[in-house]
mmCIF file of C-alpha atoms in Angstrom:
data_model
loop_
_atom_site.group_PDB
_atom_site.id
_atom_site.type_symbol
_atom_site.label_atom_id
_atom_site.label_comp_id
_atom_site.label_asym_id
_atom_site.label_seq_id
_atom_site.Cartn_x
_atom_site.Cartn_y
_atom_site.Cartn_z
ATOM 1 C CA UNK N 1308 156.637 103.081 146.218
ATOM 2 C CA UNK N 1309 154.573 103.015 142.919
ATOM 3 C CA UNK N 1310 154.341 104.869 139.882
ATOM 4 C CA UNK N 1311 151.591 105.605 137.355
ATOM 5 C CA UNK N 1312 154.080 105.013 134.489
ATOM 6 C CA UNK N 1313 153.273 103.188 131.379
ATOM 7 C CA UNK N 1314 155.578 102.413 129.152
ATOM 8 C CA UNK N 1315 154.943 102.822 125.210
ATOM 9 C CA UNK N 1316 155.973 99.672 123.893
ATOM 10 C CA UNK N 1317 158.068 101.896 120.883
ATOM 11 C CA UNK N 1318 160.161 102.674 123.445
ATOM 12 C CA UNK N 1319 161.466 99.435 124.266
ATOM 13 C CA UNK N 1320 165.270 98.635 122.776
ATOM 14 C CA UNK N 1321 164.581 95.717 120.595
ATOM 15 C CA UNK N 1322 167.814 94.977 119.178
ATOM 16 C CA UNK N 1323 171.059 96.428 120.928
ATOM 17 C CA UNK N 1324 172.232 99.864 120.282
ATOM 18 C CA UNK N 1325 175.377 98.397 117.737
ATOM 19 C CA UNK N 1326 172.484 96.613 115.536
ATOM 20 C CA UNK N 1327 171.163 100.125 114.838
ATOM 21 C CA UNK N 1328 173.530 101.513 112.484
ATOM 22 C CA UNK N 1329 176.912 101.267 111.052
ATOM 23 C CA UNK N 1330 179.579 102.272 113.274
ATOM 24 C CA UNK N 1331 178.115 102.431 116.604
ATOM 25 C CA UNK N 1332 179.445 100.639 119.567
ATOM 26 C CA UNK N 1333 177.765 99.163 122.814
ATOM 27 C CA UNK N 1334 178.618 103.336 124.361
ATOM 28 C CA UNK N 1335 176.363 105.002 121.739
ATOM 29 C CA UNK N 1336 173.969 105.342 124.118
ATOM 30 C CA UNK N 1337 171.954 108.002 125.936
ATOM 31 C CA UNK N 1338 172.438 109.185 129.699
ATOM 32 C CA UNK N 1339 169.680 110.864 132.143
ATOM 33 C CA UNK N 1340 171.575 112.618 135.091
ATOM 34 C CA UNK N 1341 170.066 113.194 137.912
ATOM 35 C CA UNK N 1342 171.352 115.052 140.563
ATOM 36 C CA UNK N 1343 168.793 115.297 143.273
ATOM 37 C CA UNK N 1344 165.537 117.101 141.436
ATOM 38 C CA UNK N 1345 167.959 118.493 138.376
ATOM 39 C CA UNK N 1346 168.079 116.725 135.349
ATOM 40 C CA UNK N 1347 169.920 116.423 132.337
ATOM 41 C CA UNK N 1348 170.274 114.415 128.971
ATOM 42 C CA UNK N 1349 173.499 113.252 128.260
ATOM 43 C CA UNK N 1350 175.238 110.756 126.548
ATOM 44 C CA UNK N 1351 177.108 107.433 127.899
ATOM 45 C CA UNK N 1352 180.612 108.439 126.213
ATOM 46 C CA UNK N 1353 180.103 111.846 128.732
ATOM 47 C CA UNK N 1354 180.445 109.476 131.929
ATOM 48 C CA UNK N 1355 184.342 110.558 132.016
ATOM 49 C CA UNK N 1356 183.422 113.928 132.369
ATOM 50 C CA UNK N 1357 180.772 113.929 135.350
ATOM 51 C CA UNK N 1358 183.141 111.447 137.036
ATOM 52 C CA UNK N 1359 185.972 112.726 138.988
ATOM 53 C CA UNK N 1360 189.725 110.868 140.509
ATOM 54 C CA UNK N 1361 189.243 108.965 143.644
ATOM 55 C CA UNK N 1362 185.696 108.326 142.682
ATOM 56 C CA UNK N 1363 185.449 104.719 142.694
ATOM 57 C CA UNK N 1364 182.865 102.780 140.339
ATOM 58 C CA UNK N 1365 181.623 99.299 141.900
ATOM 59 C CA UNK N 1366 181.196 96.651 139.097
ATOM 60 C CA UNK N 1367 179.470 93.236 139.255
ATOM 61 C CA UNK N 1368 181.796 90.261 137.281
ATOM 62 C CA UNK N 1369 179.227 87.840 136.880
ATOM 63 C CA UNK N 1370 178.864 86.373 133.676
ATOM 64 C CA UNK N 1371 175.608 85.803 131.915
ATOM 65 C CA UNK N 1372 174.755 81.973 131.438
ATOM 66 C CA UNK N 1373 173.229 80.713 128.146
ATOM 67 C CA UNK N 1374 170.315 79.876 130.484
ATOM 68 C CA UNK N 1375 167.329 78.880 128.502
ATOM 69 C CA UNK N 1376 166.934 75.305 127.691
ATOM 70 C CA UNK N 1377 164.133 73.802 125.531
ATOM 71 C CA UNK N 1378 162.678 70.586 126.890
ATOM 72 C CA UNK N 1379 159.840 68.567 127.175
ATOM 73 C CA UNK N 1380 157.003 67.593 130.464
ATOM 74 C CA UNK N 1381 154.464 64.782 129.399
ATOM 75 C CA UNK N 1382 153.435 65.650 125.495
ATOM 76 C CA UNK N 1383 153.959 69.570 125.996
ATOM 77 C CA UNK N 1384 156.863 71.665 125.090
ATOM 78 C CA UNK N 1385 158.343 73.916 127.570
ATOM 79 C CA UNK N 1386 161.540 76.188 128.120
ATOM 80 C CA UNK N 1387 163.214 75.663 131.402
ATOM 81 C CA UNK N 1388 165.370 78.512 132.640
ATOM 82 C CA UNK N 1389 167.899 78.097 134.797
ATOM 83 C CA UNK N 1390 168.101 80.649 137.666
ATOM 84 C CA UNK N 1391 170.169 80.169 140.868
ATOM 85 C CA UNK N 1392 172.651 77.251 141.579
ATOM 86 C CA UNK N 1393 172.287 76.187 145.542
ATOM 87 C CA UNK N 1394 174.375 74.727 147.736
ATOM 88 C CA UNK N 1395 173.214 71.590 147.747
ATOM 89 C CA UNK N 1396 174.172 71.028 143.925
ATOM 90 C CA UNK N 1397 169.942 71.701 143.083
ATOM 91 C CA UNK N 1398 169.320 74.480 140.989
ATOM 92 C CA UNK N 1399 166.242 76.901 141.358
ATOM 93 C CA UNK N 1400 164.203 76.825 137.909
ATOM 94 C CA UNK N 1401 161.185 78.759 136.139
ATOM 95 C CA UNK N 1402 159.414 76.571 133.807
ATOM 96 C CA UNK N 1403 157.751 78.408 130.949
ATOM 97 C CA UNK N 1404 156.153 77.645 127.517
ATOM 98 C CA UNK N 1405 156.743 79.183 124.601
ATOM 99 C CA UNK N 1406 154.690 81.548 122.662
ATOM 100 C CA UNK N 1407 155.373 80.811 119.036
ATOM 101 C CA UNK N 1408 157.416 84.119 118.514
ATOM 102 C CA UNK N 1409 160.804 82.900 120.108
ATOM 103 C CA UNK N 1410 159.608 83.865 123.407
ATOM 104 C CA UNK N 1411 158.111 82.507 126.512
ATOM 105 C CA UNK N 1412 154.893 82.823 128.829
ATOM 106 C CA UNK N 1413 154.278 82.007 132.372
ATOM 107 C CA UNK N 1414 152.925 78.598 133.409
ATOM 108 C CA UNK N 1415 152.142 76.634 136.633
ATOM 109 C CA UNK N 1416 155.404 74.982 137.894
ATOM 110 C CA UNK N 1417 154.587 72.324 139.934
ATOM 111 C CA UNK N 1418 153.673 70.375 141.086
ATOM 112 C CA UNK N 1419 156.491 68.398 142.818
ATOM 113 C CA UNK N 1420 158.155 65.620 140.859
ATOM 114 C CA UNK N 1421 157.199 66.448 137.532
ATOM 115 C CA UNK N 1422 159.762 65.851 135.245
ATOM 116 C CA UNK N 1423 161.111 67.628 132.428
ATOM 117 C CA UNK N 1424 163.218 65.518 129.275
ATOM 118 C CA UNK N 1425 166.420 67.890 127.947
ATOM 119 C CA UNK N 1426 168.696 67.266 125.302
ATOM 120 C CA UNK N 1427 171.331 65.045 125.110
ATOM 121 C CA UNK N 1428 168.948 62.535 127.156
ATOM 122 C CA UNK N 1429 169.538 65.057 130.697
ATOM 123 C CA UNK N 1430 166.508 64.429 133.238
ATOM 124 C CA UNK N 1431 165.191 67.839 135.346
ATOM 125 C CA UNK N 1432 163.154 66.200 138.588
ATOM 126 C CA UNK N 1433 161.036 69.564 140.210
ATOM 127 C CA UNK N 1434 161.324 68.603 143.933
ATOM 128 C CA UNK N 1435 160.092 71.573 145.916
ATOM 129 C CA UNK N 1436 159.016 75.691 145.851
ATOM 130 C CA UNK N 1437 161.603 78.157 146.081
ATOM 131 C CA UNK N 1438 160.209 79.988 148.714
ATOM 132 C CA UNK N 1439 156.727 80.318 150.243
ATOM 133 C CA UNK N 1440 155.865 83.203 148.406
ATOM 134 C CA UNK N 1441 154.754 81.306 145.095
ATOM 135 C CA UNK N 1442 155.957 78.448 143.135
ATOM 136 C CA UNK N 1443 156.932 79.989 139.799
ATOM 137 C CA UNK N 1444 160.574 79.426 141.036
ATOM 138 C CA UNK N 1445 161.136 75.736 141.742
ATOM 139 C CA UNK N 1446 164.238 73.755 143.319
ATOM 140 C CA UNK N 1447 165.017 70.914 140.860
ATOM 141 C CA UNK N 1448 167.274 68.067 140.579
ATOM 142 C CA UNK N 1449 169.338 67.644 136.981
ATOM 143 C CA UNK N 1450 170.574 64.381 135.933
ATOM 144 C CA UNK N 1451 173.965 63.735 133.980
ATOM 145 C CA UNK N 1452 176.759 65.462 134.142
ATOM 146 C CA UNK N 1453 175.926 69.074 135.167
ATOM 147 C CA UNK N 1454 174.279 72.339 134.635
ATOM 148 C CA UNK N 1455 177.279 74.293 133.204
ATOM 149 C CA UNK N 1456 178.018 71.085 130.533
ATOM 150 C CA UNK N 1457 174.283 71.248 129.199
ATOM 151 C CA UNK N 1458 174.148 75.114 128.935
ATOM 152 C CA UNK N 1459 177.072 75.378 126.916
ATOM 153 C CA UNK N 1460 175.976 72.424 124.431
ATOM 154 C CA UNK N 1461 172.023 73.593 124.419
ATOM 155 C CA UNK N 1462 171.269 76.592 126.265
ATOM 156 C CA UNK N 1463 170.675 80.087 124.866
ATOM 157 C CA UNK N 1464 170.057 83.823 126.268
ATOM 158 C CA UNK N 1465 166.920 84.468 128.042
ATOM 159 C CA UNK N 1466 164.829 86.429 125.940
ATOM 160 C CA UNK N 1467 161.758 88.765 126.908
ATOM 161 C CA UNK N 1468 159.056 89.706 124.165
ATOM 162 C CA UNK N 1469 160.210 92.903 123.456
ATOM 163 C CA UNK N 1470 163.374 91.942 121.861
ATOM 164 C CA UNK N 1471 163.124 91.530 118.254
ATOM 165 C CA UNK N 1472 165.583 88.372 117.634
ATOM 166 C CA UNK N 1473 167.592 85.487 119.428
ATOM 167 C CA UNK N 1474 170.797 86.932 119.997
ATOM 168 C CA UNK N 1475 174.128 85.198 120.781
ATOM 169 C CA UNK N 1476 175.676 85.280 124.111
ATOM 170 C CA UNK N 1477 178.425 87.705 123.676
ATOM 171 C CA UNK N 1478 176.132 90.241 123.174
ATOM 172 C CA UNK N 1479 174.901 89.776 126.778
ATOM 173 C CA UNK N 1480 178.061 90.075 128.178
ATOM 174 C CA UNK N 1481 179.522 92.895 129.758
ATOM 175 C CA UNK N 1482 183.215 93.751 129.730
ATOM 176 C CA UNK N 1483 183.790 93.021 132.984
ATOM 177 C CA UNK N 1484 182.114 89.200 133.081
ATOM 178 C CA UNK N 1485 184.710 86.990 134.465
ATOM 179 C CA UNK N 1486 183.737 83.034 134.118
ATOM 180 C CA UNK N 1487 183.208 81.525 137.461
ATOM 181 C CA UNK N 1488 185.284 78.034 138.182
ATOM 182 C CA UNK N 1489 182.261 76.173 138.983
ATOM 183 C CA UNK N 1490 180.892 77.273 136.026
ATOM 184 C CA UNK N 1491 177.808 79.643 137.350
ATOM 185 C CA UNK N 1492 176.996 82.898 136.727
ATOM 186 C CA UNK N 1493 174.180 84.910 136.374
ATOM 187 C CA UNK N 1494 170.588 84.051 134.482
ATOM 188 C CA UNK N 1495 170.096 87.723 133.399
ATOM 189 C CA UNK N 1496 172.827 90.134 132.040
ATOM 190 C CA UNK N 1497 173.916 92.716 134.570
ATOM 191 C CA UNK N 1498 172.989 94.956 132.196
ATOM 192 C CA UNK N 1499 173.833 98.382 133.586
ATOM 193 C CA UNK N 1500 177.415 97.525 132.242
ATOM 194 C CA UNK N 1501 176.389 96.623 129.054
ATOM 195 C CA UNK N 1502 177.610 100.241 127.412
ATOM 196 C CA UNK N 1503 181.179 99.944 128.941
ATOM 197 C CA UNK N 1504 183.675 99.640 126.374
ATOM 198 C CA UNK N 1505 187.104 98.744 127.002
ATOM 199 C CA UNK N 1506 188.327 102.338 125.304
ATOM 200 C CA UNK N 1507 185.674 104.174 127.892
ATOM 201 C CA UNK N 1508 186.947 102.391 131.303
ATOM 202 C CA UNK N 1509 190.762 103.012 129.488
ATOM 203 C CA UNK N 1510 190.009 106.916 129.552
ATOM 204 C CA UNK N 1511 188.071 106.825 133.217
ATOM 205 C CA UNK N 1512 191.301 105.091 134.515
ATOM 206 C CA UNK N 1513 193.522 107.991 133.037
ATOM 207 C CA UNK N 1514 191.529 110.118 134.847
ATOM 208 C CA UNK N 1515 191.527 108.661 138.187
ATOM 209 C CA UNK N 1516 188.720 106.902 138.574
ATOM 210 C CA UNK N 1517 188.797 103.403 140.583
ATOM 211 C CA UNK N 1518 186.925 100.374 139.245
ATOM 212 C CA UNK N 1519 185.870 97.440 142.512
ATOM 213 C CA UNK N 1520 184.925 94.642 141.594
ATOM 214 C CA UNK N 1521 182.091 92.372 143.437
ATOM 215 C CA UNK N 1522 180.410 89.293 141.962
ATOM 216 C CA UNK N 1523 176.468 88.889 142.489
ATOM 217 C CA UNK N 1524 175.097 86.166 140.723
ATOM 218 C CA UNK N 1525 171.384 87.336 139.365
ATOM 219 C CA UNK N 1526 168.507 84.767 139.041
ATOM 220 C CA UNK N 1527 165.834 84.927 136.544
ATOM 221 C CA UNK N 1528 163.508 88.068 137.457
ATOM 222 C CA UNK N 1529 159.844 88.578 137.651
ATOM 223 C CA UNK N 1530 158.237 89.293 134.230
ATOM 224 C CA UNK N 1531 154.742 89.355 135.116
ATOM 225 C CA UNK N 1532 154.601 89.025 139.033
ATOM 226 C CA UNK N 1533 157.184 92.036 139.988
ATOM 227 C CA UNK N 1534 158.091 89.990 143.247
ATOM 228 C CA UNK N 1535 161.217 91.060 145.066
ATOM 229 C CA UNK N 1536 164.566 89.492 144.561
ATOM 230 C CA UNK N 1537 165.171 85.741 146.210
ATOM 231 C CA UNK N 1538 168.712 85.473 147.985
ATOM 232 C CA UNK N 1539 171.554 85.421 145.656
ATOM 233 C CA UNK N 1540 175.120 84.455 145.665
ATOM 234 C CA UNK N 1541 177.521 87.117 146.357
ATOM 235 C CA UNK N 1542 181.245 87.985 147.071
ATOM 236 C CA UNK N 1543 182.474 91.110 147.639
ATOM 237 C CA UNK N 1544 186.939 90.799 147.350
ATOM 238 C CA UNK N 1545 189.301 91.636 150.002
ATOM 239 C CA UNK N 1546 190.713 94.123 148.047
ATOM 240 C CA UNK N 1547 187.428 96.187 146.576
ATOM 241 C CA UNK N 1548 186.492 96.294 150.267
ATOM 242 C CA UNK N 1549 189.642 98.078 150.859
ATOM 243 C CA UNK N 1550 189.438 100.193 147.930
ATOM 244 C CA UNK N 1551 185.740 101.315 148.588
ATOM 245 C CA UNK N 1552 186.762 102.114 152.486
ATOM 246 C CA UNK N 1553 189.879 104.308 151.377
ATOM 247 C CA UNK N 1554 187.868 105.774 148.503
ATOM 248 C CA UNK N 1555 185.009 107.144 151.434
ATOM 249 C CA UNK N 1556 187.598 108.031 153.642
ATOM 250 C CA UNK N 1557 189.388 110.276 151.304
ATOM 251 C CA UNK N 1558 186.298 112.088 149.376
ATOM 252 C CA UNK N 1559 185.956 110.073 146.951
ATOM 253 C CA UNK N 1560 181.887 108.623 145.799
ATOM 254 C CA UNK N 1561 181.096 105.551 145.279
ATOM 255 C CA UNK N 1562 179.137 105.185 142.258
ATOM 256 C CA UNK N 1563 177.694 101.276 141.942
ATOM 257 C CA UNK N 1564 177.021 99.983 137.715
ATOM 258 C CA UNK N 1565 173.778 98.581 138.555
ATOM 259 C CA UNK N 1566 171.506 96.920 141.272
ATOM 260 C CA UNK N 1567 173.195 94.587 141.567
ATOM 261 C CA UNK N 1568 176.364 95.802 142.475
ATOM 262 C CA UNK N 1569 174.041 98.015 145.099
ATOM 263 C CA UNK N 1570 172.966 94.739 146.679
ATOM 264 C CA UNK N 1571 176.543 93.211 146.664
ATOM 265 C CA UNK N 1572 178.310 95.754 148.329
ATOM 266 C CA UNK N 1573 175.534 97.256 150.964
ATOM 267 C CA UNK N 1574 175.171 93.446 151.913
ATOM 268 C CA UNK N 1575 179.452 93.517 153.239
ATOM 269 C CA UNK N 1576 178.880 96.528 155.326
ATOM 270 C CA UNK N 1577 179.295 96.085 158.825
ATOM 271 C CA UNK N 1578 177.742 97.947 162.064
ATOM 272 C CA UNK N 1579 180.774 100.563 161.986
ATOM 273 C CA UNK N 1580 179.717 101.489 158.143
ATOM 274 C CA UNK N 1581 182.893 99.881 156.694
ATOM 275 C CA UNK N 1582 183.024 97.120 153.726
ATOM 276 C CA UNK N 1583 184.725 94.079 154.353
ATOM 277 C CA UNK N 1584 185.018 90.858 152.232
ATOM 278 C CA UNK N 1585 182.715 88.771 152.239
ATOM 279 C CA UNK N 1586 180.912 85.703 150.627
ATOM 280 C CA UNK N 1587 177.886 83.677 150.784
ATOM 281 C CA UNK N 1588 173.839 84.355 150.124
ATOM 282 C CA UNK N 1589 172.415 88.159 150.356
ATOM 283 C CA UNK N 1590 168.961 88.174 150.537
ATOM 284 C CA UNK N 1591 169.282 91.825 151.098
ATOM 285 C CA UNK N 1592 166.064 94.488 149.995
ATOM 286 C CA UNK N 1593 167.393 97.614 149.824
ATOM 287 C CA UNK N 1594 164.524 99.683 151.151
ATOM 288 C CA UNK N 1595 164.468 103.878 151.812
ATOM 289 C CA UNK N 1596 163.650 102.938 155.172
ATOM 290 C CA UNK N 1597 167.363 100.843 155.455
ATOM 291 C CA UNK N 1598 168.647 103.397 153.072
ATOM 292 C CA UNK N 1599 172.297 102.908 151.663
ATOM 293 C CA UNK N 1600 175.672 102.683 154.142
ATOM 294 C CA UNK N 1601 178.035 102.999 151.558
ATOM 295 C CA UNK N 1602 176.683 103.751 147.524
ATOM 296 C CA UNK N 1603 176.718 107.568 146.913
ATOM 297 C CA UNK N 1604 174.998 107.168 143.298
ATOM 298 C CA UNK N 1605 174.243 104.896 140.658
ATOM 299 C CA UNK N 1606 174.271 104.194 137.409
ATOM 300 C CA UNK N 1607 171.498 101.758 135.979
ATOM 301 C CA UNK N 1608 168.969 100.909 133.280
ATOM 302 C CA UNK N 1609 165.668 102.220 132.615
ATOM 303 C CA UNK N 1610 163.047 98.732 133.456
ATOM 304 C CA UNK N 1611 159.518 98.998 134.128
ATOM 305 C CA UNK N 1612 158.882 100.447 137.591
ATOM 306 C CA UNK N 1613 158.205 97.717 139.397
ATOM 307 C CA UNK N 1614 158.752 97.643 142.915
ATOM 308 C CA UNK N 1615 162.039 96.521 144.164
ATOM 309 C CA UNK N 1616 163.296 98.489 141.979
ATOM 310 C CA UNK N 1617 162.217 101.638 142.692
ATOM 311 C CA UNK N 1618 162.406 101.384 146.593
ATOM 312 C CA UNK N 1619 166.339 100.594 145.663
ATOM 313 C CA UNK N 1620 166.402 103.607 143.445
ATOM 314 C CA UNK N 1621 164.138 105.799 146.199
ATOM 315 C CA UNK N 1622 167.209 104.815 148.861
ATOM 316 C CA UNK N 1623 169.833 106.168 146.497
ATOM 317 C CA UNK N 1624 168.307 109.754 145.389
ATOM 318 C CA UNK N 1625 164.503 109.811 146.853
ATOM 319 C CA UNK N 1626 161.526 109.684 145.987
ATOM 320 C CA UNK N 1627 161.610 113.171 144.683
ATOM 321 C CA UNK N 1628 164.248 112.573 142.199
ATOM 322 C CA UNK N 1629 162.954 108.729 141.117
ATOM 323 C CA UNK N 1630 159.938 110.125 140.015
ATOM 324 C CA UNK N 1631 161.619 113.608 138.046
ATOM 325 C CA UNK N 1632 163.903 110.954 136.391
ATOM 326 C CA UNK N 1633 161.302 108.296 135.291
ATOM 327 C CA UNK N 1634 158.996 111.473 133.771
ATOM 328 C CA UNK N 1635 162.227 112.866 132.042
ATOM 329 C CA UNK N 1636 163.032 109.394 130.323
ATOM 330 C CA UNK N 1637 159.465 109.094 128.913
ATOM 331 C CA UNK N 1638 159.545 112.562 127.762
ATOM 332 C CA UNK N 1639 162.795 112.288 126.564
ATOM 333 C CA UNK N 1640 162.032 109.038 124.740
ATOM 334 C CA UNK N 1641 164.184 107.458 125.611
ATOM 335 C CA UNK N 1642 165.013 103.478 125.247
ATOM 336 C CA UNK N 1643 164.042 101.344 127.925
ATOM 337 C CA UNK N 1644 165.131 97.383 128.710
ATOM 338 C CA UNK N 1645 168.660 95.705 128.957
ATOM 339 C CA UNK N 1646 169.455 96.611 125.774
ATOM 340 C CA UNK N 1647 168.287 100.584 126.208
ATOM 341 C CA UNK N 1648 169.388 103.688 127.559
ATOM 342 C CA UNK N 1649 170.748 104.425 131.122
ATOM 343 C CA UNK N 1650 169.951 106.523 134.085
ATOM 344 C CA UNK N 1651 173.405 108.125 135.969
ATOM 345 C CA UNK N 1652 172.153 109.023 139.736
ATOM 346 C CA UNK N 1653 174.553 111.154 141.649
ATOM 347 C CA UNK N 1654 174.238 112.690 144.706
#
């Protein structure tokens, strides 16, 4: 699926909605409903009230990593960011250079064994491509004492362009980011959360409404290229699976806070339609031709339509309804990006 939609670049969120003016918090935000070809504008402290009890919202707990790290290759600067940790103790990497406003550009990667100086005297080895369908994602081997260790003492946010200023981490987290043992987390903010205040999920609680918790650890997406997502690390509890199952069975929907969350939980359904825990890699594409098993709606960002995301959104309400919603949200002006507006899908 593709759509002829430009975005004006005024209409990207350059700072985050609580940087705009006094007394506004991360929910001052606005909402696009959709509800199959209707559409209307709302706002993100409404969510209580199109929400009903037993309806069950699916939330991802990964935390965002400080995961941009300035280094060095040869004589040339360069900012490595740190995407996906693998099993094997390598992590997957995007080298990029910077563009002399606090932001990066796209480079070559390669090619294999190039090496990359960090602070605090840490050596990056590139070793080999990701995958086979480019090589702006590299598997590389970190000296010293470990990823987590040299994020924390020298790694920042990932920041796009359209953001007007470094930011500090907190302000990429969501309210539900849990830190992960081992120390790993996600690359890029799971950033349909990002408006959920702990006063908002207090009042959908009181009303009945069922938070599930999954984890999907994102790596760092495709600015320029728009290629679809490389396997992530996933886990889906014991007891969300549960909750998710008895939520279907009695009525209830199943409303996911992002794609990510969509990816997490459609990748623990089994043949028989039901969730159960699981763990591991998902390299799951959620497609309108493999539809959705279990996610009744969704609530997400607005991003440039590139294509993995809009097939996801095209499974959840069709095509139809993905393109009413996209040419509400331009008319509507509204705010685009992680740090933007959000789009409430429900069937």
């Amino acid at each position: 699926m593709t759509l002829a939609v430009r975005v004006p670049a005024e209409l990207s969120a350059r700072v985050p909605v609580e940087q705009r003016g006094p007394g506004l918090e991360r929910d001052a935000v606005r909402m696009l409903v959709s509800r199959g070809v209707e559409v209307a504008h709302r706002t993100f402290t409404e969510l209580p009230l199109l929400l009903r009890a037993g309806d069950v919202l699916v939330v991802n707990t990964s935390a965002t990593l400080a995961a941009a790290v300035d280094g060095w290759t040869g004589h040339a600067r360069v900012v490595v960011h740190f995407s996906t940790c693998g099993d094997d103790g390598r992590w997957a990497v995007e080298l990029r250079e910077p563009d002399g406003r606090g932001t990066t550009r796209a480079r070559a990667g390669g090619p294999a064994g190039r090496e990359v100086r960090l602070p605090g005297g840490v050596r990056l080895v590139l070793e080999e491509p990701l995958s086979g369908r480019g090589e702006r994602l590299w598997w590389a081997r970190v000296s010293g004492p470990g990823v987590p260790g040299l994020l924390r003492g020298y790694g920042r946010p990932i920041r796009y362009a359209y953001t007007e200023r470094d930011q500090p981490l907190s302000v990429y987290q969501t309210v539900f980011a849990l830190p992960s043992a081992d120390g790993t987390g996600s690359a890029e903010m799971p950033s349909a959360a990002r408006p959920f205040t702990t006063r908002l999920v207090a009042e959908l609680v009181s009303r009945g409404v069922q938070f599930a918790p999954v984890t999907l650890h994102t790596g760092v997406a495709s600015a320029e290229a728009h290629e679809p997502p490389y396997p992530e690390r996933f886990a889906v509890p014991e007891a969300s699976s549960r909750l998710i199952n008895s939520a279907r069975a009695g009525g209830g929907r199943v409303v996911a806070v992002g794609t990510t969350a969509v990816r997490a939980v459609e990748s623990a359904v089994g043949a028989d339609g039901a969730v159960r825990a699981s763990a591991g890699w998902t390299d799951l594409v959620v497609t309108p031709e493999r539809g959705v098993r279990v996610v009744d709606g969704l609530l997400t960002g607005l991003h440039e339509p590139e294509a993995s995301h809009l097939l996801m959104l095209e499974a959840v309400a069709g095509r139809v309804a993905v393109e009413r919603g996209y040419e509400a949200a331009l008319q509507g002006r509204y705010l685009w990006h992680e740090f933007g507006d959000v789009h409430l899908v429900l069937p």
